[in-house]
Coordinates of C-alpha atoms in Angstrom, one line a residue:
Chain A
X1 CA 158.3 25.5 -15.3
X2 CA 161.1 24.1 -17.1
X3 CA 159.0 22.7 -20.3
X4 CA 157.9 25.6 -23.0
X5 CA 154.4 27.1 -22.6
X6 CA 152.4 26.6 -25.8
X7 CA 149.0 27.8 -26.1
X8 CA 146.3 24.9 -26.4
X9 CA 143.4 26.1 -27.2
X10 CA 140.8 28.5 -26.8
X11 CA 137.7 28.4 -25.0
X12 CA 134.7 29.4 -26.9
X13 CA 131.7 29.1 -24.9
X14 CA 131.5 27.7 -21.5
X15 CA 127.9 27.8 -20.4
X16 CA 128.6 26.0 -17.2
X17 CA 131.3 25.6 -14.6
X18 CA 135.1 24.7 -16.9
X19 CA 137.7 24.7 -14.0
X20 CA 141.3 23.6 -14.1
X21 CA 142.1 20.5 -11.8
X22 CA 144.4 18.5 -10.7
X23 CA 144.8 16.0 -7.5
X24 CA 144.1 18.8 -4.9
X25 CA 145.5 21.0 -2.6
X26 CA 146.1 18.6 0.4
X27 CA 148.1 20.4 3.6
X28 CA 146.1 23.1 4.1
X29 CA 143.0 21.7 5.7
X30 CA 144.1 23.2 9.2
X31 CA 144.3 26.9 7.9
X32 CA 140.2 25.8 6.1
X33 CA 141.6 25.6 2.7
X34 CA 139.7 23.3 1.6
X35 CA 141.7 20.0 -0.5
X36 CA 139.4 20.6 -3.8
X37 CA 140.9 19.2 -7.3
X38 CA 139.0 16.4 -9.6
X39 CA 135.6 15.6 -8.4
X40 CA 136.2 12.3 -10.1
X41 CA 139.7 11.5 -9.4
X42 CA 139.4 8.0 -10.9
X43 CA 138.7 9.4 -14.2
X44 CA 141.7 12.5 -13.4
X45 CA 144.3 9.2 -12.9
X46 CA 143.4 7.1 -15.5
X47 CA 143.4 9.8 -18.5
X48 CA 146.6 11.0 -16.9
X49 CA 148.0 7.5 -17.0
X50 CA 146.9 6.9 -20.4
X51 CA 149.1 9.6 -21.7
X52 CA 151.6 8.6 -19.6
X53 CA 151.7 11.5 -17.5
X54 CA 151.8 12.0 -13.9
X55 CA 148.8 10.7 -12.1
X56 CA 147.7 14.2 -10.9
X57 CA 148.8 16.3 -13.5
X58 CA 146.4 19.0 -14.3
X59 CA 143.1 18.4 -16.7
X60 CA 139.9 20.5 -17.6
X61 CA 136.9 19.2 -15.6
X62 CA 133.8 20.0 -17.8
X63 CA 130.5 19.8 -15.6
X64 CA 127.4 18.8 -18.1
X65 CA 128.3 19.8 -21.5
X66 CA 128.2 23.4 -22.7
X67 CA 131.7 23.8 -23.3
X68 CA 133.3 23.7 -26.9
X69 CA 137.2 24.6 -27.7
X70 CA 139.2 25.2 -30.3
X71 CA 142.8 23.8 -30.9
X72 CA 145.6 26.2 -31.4
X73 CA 148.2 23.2 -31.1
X74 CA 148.1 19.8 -32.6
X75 CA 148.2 17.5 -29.2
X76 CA 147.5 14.0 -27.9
X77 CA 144.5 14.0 -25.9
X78 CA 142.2 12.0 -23.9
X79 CA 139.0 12.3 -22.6
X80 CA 137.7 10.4 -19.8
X81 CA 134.6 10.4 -16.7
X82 CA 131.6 11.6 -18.2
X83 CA 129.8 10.7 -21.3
X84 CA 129.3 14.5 -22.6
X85 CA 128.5 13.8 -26.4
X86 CA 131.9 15.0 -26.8
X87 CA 132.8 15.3 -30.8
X88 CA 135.6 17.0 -32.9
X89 CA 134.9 18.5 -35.9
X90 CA 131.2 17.0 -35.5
X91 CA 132.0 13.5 -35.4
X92 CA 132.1 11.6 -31.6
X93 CA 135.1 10.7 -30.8
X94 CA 136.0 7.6 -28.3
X95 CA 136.5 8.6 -24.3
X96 CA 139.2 6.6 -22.4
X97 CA 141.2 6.6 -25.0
X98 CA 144.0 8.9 -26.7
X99 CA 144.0 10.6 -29.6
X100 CA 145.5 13.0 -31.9
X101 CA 144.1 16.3 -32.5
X102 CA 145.1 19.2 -34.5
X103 CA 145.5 22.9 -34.5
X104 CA 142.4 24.6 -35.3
X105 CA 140.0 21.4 -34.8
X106 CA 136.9 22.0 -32.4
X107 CA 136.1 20.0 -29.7
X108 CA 132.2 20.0 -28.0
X109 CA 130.9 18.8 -25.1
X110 CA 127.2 19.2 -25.7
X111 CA 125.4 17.1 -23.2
X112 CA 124.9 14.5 -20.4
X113 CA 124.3 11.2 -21.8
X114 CA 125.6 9.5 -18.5
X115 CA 127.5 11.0 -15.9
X116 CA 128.7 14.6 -15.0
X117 CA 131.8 15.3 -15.1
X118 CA 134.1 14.7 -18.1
X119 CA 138.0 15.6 -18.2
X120 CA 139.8 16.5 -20.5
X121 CA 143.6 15.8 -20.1
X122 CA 146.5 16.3 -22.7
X123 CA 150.4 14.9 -23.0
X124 CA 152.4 16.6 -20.8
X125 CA 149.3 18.3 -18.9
X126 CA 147.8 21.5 -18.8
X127 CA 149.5 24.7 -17.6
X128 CA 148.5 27.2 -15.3
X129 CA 148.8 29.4 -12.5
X130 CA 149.6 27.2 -9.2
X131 CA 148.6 28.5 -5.7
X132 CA 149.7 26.1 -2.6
X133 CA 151.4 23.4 -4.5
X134 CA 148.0 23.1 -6.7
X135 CA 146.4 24.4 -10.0
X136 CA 143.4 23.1 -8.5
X137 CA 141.1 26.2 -9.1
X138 CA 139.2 27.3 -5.8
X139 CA 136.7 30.7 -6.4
X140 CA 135.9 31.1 -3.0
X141 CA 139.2 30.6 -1.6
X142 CA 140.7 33.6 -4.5
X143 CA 142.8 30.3 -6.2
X144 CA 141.8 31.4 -9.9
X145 CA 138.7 31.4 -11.8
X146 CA 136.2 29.4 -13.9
X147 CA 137.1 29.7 -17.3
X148 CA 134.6 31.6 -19.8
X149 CA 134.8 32.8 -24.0
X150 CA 137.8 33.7 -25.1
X151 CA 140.0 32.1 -22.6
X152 CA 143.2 30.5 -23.2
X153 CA 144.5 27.2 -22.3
X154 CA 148.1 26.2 -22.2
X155 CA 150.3 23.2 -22.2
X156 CA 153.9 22.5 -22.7
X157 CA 155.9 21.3 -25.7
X158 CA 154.9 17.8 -24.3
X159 CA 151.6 17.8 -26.1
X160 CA 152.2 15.9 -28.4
X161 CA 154.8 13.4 -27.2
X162 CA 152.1 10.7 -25.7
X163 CA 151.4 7.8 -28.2
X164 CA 148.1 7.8 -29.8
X165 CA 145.2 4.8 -29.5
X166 CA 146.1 3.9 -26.6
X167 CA 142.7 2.6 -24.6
X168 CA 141.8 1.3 -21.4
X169 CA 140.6 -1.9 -21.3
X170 CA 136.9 -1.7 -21.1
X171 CA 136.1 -3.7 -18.1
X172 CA 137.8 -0.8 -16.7
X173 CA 135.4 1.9 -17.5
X174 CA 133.2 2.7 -15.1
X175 CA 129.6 2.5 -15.7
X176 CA 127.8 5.9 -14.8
X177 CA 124.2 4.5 -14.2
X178 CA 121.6 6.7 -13.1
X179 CA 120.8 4.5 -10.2
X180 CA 124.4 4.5 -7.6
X181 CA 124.8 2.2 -4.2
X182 CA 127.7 4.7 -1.7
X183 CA 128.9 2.8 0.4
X184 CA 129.3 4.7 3.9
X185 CA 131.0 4.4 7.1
X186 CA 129.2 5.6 9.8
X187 CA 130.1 8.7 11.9
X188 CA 129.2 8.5 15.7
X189 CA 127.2 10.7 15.6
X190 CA 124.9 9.1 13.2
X191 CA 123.2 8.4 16.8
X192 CA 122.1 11.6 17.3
X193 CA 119.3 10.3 14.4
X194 CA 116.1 8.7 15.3
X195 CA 116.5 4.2 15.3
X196 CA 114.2 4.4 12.8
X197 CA 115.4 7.4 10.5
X198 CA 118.5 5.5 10.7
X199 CA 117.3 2.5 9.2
X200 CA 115.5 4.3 7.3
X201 CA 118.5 6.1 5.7
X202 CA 119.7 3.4 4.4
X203 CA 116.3 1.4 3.4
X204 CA 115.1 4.0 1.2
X205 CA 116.3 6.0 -2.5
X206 CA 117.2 9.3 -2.4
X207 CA 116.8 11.4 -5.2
X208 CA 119.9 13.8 -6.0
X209 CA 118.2 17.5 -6.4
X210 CA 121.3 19.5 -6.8
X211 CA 124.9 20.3 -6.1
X212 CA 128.4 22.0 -7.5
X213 CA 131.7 21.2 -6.3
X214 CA 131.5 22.2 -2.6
X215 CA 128.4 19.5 -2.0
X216 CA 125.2 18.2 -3.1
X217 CA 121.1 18.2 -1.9
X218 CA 119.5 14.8 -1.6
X219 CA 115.8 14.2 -1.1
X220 CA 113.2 11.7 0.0
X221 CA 109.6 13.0 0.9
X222 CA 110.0 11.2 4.6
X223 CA 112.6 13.7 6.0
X224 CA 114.9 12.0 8.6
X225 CA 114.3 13.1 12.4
X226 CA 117.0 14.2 15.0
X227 CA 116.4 13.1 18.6
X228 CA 118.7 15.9 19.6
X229 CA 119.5 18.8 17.8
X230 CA 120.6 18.7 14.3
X231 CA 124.2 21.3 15.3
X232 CA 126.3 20.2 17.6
X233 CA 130.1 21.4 18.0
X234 CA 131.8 21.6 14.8
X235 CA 134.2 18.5 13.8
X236 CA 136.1 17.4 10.5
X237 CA 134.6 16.5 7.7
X238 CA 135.5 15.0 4.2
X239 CA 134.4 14.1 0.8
X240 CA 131.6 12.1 1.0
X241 CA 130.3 13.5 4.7
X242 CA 126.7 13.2 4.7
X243 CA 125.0 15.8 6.9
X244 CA 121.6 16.4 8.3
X245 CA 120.4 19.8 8.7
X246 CA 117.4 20.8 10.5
X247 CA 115.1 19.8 7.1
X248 CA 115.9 15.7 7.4
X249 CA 117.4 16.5 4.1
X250 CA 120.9 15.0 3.6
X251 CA 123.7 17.1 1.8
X252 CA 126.6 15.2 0.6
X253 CA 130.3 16.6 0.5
X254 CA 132.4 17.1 -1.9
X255 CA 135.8 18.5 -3.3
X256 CA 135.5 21.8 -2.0
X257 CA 133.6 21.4 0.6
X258 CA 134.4 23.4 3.6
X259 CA 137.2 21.6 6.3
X260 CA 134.5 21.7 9.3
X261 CA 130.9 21.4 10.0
X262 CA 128.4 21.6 12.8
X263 CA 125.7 19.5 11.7
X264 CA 125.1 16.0 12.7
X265 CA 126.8 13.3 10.2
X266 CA 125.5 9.9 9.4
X267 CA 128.7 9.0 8.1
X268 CA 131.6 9.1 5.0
X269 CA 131.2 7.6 1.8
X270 CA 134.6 5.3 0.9
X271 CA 137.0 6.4 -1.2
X272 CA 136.2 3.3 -3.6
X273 CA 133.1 5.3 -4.6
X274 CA 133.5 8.8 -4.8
X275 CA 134.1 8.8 -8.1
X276 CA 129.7 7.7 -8.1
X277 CA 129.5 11.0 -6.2
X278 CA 131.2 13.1 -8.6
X279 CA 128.8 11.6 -11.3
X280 CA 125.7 12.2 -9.8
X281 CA 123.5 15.0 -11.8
X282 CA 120.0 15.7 -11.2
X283 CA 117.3 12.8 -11.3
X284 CA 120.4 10.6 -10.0
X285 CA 118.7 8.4 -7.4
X286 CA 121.0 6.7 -4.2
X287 CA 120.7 4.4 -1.9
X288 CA 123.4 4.3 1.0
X289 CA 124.6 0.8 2.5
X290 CA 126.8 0.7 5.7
X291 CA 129.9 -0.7 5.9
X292 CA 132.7 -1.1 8.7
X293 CA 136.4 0.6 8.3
X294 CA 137.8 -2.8 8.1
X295 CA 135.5 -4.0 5.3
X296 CA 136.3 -0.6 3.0
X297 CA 139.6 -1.7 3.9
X298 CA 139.3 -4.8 2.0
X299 CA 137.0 -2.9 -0.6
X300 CA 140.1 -0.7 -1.1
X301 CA 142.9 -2.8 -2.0
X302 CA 142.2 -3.4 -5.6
X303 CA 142.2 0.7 -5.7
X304 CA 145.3 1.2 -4.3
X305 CA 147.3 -0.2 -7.2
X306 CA 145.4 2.1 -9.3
Chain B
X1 CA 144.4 10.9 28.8
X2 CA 140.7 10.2 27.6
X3 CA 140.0 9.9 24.3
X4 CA 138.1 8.1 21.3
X5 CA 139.0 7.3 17.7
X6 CA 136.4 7.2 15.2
X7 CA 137.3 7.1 10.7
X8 CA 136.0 9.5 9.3
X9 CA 135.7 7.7 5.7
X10 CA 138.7 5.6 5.0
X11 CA 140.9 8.7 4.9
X12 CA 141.2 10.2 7.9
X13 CA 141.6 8.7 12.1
X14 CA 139.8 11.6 14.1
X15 CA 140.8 11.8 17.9
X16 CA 137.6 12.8 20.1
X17 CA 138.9 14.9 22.9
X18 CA 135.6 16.1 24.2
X19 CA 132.0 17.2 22.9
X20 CA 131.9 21.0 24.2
X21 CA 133.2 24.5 23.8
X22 CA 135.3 24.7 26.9
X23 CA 139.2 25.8 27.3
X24 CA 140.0 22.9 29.0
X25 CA 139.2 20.2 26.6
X26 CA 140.6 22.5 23.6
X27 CA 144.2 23.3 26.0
X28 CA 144.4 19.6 25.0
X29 CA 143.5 19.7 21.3
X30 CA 146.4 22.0 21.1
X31 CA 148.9 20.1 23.0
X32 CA 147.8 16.5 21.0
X33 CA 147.7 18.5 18.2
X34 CA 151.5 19.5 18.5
X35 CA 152.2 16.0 19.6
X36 CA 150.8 14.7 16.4
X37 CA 152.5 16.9 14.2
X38 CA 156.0 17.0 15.9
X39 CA 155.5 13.0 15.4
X40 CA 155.9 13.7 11.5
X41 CA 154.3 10.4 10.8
X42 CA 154.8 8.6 7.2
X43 CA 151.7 9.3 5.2
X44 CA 149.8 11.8 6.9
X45 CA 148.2 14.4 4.6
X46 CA 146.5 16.7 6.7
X47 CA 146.7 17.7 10.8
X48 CA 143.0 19.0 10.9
X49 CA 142.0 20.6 14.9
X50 CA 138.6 21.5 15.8
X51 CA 137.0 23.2 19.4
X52 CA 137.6 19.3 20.5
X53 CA 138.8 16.7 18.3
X54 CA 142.0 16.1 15.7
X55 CA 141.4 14.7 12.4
X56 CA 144.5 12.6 11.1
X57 CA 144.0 12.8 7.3
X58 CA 146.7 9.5 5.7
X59 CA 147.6 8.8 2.1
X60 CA 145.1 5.4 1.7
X61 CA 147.1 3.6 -0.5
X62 CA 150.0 3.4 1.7
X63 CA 148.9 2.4 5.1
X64 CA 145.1 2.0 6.9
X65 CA 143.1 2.5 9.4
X66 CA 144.3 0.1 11.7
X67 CA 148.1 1.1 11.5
X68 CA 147.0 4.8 11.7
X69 CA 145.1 4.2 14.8
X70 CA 148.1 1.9 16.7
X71 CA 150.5 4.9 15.8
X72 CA 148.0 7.9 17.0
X73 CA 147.1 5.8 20.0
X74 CA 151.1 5.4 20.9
X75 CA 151.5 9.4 20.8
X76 CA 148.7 9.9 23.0
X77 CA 149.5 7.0 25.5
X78 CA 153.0 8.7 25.4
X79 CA 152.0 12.2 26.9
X80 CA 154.3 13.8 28.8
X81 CA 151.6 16.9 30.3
X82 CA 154.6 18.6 31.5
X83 CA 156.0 19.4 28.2
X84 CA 153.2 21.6 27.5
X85 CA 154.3 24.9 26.5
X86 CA 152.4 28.0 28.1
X87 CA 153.8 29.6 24.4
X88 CA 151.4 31.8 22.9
X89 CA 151.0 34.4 20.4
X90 CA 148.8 36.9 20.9
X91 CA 147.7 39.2 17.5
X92 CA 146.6 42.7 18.4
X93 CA 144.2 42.8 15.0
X94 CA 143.3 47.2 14.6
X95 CA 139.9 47.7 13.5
X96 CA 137.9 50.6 12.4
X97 CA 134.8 50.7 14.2
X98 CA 133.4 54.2 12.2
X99 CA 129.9 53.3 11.7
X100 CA 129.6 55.3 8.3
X101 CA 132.0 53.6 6.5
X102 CA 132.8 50.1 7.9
X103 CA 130.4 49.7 10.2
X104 CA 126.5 49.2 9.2
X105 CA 125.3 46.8 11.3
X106 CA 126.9 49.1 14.6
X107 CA 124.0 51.4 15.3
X108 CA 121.4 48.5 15.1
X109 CA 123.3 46.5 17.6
X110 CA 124.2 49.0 20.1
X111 CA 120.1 49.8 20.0
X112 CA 119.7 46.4 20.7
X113 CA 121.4 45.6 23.3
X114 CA 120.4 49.3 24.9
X115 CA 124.1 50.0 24.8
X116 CA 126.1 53.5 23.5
X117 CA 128.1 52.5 20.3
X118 CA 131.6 53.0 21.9
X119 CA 130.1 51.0 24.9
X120 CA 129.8 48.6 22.5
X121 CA 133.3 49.0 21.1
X122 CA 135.1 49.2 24.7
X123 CA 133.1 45.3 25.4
X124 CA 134.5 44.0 22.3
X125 CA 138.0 45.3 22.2
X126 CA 137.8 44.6 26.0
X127 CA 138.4 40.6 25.7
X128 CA 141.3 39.0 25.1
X129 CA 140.0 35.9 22.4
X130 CA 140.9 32.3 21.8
X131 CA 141.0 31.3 18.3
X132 CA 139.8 27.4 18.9
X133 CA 139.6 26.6 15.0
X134 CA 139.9 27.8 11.7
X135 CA 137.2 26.8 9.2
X136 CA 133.9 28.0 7.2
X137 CA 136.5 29.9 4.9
X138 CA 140.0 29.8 4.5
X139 CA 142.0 31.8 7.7
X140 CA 138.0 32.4 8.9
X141 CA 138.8 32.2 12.9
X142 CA 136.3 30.6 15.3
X143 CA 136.6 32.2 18.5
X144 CA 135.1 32.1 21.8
X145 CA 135.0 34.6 24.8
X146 CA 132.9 37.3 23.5
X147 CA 131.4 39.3 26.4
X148 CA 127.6 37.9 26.6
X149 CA 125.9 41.2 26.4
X150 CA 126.6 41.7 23.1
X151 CA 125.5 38.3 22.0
X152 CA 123.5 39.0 19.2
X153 CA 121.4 36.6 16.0
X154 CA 122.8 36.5 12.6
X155 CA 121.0 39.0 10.1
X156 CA 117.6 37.4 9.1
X157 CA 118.4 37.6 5.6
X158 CA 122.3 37.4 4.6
X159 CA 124.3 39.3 3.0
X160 CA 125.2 38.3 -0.7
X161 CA 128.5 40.4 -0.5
X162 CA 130.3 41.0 3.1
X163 CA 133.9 42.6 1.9
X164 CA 137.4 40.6 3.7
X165 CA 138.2 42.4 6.9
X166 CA 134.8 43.0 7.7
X167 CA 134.9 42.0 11.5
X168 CA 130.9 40.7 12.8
X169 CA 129.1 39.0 15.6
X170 CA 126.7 35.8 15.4
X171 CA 125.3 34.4 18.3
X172 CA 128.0 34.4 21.2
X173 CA 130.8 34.2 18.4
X174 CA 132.9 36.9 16.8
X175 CA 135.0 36.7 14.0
X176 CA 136.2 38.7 11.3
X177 CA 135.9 37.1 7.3
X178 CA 139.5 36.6 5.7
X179 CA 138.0 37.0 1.9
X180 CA 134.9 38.1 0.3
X181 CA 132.1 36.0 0.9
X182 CA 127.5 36.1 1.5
X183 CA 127.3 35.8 5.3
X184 CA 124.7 36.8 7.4
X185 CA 127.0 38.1 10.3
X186 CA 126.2 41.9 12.5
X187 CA 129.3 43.7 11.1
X188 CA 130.5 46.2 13.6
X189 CA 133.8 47.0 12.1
X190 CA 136.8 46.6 9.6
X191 CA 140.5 45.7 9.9
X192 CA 142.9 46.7 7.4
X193 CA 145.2 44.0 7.8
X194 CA 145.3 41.5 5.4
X195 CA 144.0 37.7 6.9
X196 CA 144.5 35.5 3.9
X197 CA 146.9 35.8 1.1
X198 CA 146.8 32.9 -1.3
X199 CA 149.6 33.9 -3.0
X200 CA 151.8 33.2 -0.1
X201 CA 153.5 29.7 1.6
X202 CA 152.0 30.6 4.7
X203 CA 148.6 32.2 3.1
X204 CA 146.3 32.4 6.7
X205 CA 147.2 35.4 9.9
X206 CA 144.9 33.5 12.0
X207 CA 146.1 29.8 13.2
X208 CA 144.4 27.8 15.3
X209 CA 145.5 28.5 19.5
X210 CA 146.2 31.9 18.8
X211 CA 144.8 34.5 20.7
X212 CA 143.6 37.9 19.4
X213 CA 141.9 41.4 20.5
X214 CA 140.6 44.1 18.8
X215 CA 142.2 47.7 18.9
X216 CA 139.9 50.4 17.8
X217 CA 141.6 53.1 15.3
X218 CA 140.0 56.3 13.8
X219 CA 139.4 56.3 10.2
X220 CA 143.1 58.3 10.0
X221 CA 145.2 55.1 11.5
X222 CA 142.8 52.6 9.2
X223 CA 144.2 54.8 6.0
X224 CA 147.8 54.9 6.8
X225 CA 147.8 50.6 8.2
X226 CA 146.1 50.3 5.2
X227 CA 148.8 51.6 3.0
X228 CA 152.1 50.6 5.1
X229 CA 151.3 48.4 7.9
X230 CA 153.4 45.1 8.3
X231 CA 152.0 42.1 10.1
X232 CA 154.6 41.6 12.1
X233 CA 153.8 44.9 14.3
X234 CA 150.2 43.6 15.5
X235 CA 151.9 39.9 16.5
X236 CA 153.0 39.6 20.1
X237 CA 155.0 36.3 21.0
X238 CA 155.7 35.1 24.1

C-alpha cells in the first residue's frame, strides 16, 4: 500500500451482517474458493465510479439497516444499492450521489425501505486486509470477519480528494421493487424436472423466504417434482444457479456460494439481473422467464460499457 | 472426442465430458482440463473441473458465448491423446486414528460394519485415492475409491463444529475438511497437516487429479508433525 492509512470511522453497532467487499476473488474457483465480493456489483461500480475510483475498489456492504458509524476523518462519500433510511447527523441524506462528511459526524442505516443491500464507498476506497488478490471478506473460507462495535475502518489519504455532488443521472438508478422478473438461462438438466413443473416454474410467483450471501430459499405452496432424482453428479455452478432439492423448493445462488453442486439446476440467472438478486429481502416475490444465451447476449451489451 | 457445451449463465462455457463417477471419463477432465489452461485464452476467469465436466468462466464484457465456445471447441477438436502425461502426484496425508482424542465417530463405525477398529484403519489407509474435484469448502477433496465395506450414512444430525483436519466417511466418499465447518460426516481420524492456508499464493494441499492415502501415526508422530512437519515430506511426484 503506497497511499497513507487513515482511520475512517468507527463502527458502533452492527446488528446484522457489515462485510468489506470489493469485485471478488475470481481464480480460485478450481481450489473451491468461492468468487464472493458485492452482492450487487452494479451498485459496488457505480458508487466507485462516482468517486472516481476504480470500479472494484473496496466498499462496506450493509445488509438491512442496523449499522451506524461514526467518522473519525472528514471524507467524500457515496452511498449507493439499497434504500436503508441512511441519515447523517439525523437528517437523510441523497444515495447515488457524493458527498462530504466530516470527522465525528454519524452515519445510520436504520431500515429497509426498498432493497437490501446498501454500500457504502469512499474516495480512494476502503482499506483492509487482502487475501488472494481480494478484500472480499469470506467467513467460511477464514478470509476475515464481519465487522461488529468498536471496529475500525480505514482508508487512505485519498478520502477526501473525489469532488463532491456529483449524482448519477436518475434514469440510472435502479428501481428496487418488491415484485422482480430474473431472467434465466436454462441448464440441461432443467429436464430432469417434470414438463409440467417446468412450465410451471416459470408460470408461477415465488415468494423469497430467506437467504445470506452464500444463497437464498424461494417458495410456492406447489413444490416442483423431479422425474429422476433431485442429486445427480456434482457440476459448476454460479451466481444466480437455481437448484432443486428434494423439497420442490428452489434455492438461488449467490456470491459465496459454494463452486459445485449436486442438485439438479433449472438454470442461471443473467448477469443483467443479479444485481435484482442481491436486493431481494424477505416478502420479495419472483417470477423467472427463460431466455436463450444469444438473447442475454443482446440483453448484455448496454452492461458492458458500464 | 465426445463432448457437449452448455452456458452456464452468460459467464461461464461448461464442457460435458460424461454424467458418472468413473476414472475413465474424469482421465479426460484432467487432460482437457490441462489443454484448456495451457491454452491461456484472453478473458478467461476461472478453469473450474468437476468428476466430469469443465466450466470455462470469461470476463462478459470482453467476448461471449459464441467466441468462447468456437475457441474451447478448437482445443478439444485439436487433441493430441498421446500427449497425455501419466504425471502424478501422490500425497501420503498422516492421520491419527486414536479414537479418544481424534476419533469419535471410530468405535461406532467399526460396530457397524462388524469390523475391529484397526481393521477398519488397515481398509482405509489400504487404498490409494483419486481426488476427482475440489469443492463444498475451499481445498475440501472429493474422492472416490473408498473400500465398500466401510461405506457408511452421514450422522443423522450434523455436527455444528467438525475441527480442520478432521478426516470422515459419507456414503462411499472419504474426505478430510480443510477448515472448520458443521458437517454431518463419520470422523474416524485427524491429520496434522495443514490443507488450506489462506494466507498463502497457493492456499489449497489438495488439487484436483491428485492422488492421496492415509498413513496411520500414534498420537506421539501426530505431536511432533504437528509442531515441525513440512509439506513437502508427505508429497511424492512422479
Amino acid at each position: 500500500m503506497t497511499n497513507q492509512t487513515l482511520p475512517l470511522l468507527q463502527v458502533d453497532s452492527a446488528q446484522l451482517p457489515l462485510t468489506v467487499q470489493d469485485s471478488g476473488r475470481p481464480g480460485y474457483q478450481h481450489l473451491g474458493i468461492p468468487v464472493s465480493g458485492a452482492m450487487d456489483r452494479y451498485a459496488l461500480i457505480t458508487g466507485n465510479q462516482l468517486l472516481n475510483n476504480d470500479p472494484g475498489y473496496a466498499a462496506l456492504e450493509i445488509t438491512l439497516g442496523g449499522v451506524t458509524l461514526t467518522f473519525t476523518l472528514s471524507a467524500v462519500i457515496c452511498v449507493t444499492g439499497a434504500d436503508l433510511n441512511a441519515t447523517l447527523d439525523g437528517e437523510n441524506i441523497p444515495s447515488w450521489q457524493t458527498i462530504k462528511v466530516e470527522c465525528g459526524q454519524t452515519l445510520s442505516f436504520e431500515r429497509p425501505v426498498k432493497g437490501a443491500r446498501a454500500y457504502l464507498c469512499v474516495s480512494g476506497g476502503i482499506v483492509s486486509d487482502s487475501w488472494l488478490d481480494s478484500q472480499s471478506v469470506f467467513e467460511k473460507g477464514q478470509l476475515g470477519r464481519k465487522l461488529t462495535r468498536s471496529d475500525q475502518v480505514y482508508a487512505t489519504d485519498k478520502a477526501t480528494e473525489a469532488v463532491v455532488d456529483y449524482r448519477l443521472s436518475s434514469d440510472l438508478i435502479p428501481e428496487y421493487t418488491q415484485h422482480m422478473t430474473l431472467r434465466v438461462i436454462l441448464s440441461p438438466y432443467a429436464q430432469r424436472l417434470s414438463n409440467e413443473s417446468l412450465e410451471h416454474f416459470f408460470q408461477v410467483t415465488y415468494t423469497f423466504r430467506k437467504g445470506d450471501r452464500m444463497g437464498c430459499q424461494l417458495h410456492h405452496d406447489q413444490p416442483l417434482i423431479h422425474q429422476t432424482s433431485d442429486n445427480m453428479v456434482s457440476d459448476v455452478v454460479s451466481f444466480g444457479t437455481i437448484q432443486v432439492p428434494a423439497s420442490g423448493q428452489p434455492m438461488m445462488l449467490l456470491a459465496d456460494r459454494q463452486t459445485t453442486g449436486g442438485y439438479t439446476t433449472i438454470g442461471t440467472v443473467i448477469t443483467a439481473d443479479h444485481w435484482k438478486c442481491a436486493q431481494l429481502r424477505p416478502g420479495s416475490t419472483i417470477r423467472f422467464q427463460s431466455v436463450s444465451i444469444h438473447e442475454a447476449d443482446q440483453l448484455l451489451q448496454p452492461w458492458k460499457e458500464k | 472426442m465426445r463432448f457437449t457445451l452448455y452456458p452456464l449463465g452468460n459467464e461461464a462455457v461448461v464442457v460435458v465430458l460424461g454424467e458418472t463417477i468413473s476414472p475413465a471419463i474424469h482421465d479426460d477432465v484432467v487432460h482437457y482440463y490441462q489443454m484448456i489452461q495451457q491454452a491461456d485464452l484472453h478473458y478467461v476467469t476461472d478453469i473450474v473441473p468437476t468428476y466430469r465436466s469443465i466450466a470455462v468462466y470469461y470476463n462478459w464484457r470482453q467476448t461471449n458465448y459464441g467466441e468462447m465456445t468456437d475457441l474451447i471447441e478448437k482445443i478439444l477438436n485439436q487433441d493430441d491423446s498421446s500427449s497425455r502425461s501419466p504425471q502424478r502426484r501422490t500425497i501420503h496425508l498422516p492421520v491419527c486414528y486414536d479414537e479418544a482424542v481424534y476419533a469419535p465417530d471410530l468405535a461406532h463405525l467399526a460396530q457397524v460394519h462388524q469390523l475391529t477398529e484397526k481393521e477398519v484403519i488397515e481398509r482405509h489407509t489400504a487404498p490409494c485415492y483419486r481426488v476427482y474435484m475440489i469443492g463444498f469448502l475451499p481445498g475440501f477433496p472429493y474422492m472416490g475409491g473408498l473400500d465398500s465395506t466401510l461405506e457408511t450414512p452421514r450422522l443423522t444430525t450434523p455436527r455444528a463444529h467438525v475441527p480442520a483436519g478432521s478426516v470422515g466417511i459419507a456414503g462411499a466418499q472419504t474426505g478430510v475438511y480443510p477448515v472448520d465447518s458443521p458437517g454431518g460426516w463419520q470422523i474416524i481420524g485427524h491429520t496434522p497437516i495443514q490443507l488450506y492456508n489462506p494466507d498463502s499464493d497457493d492456499p489449497t494441499l489438495l488439487k484436483m487429479g491428485d492422488w492421496l492415502t492415509f498413513q496411520s501415526i500414534s498420537k506421539e508422530t501426530y505431536e511432533l508433525i504437528k509442531q515441525e512437519g513440512r509439506i513437502e515430506d508427505f508429497i511424492e511426484e512422479g
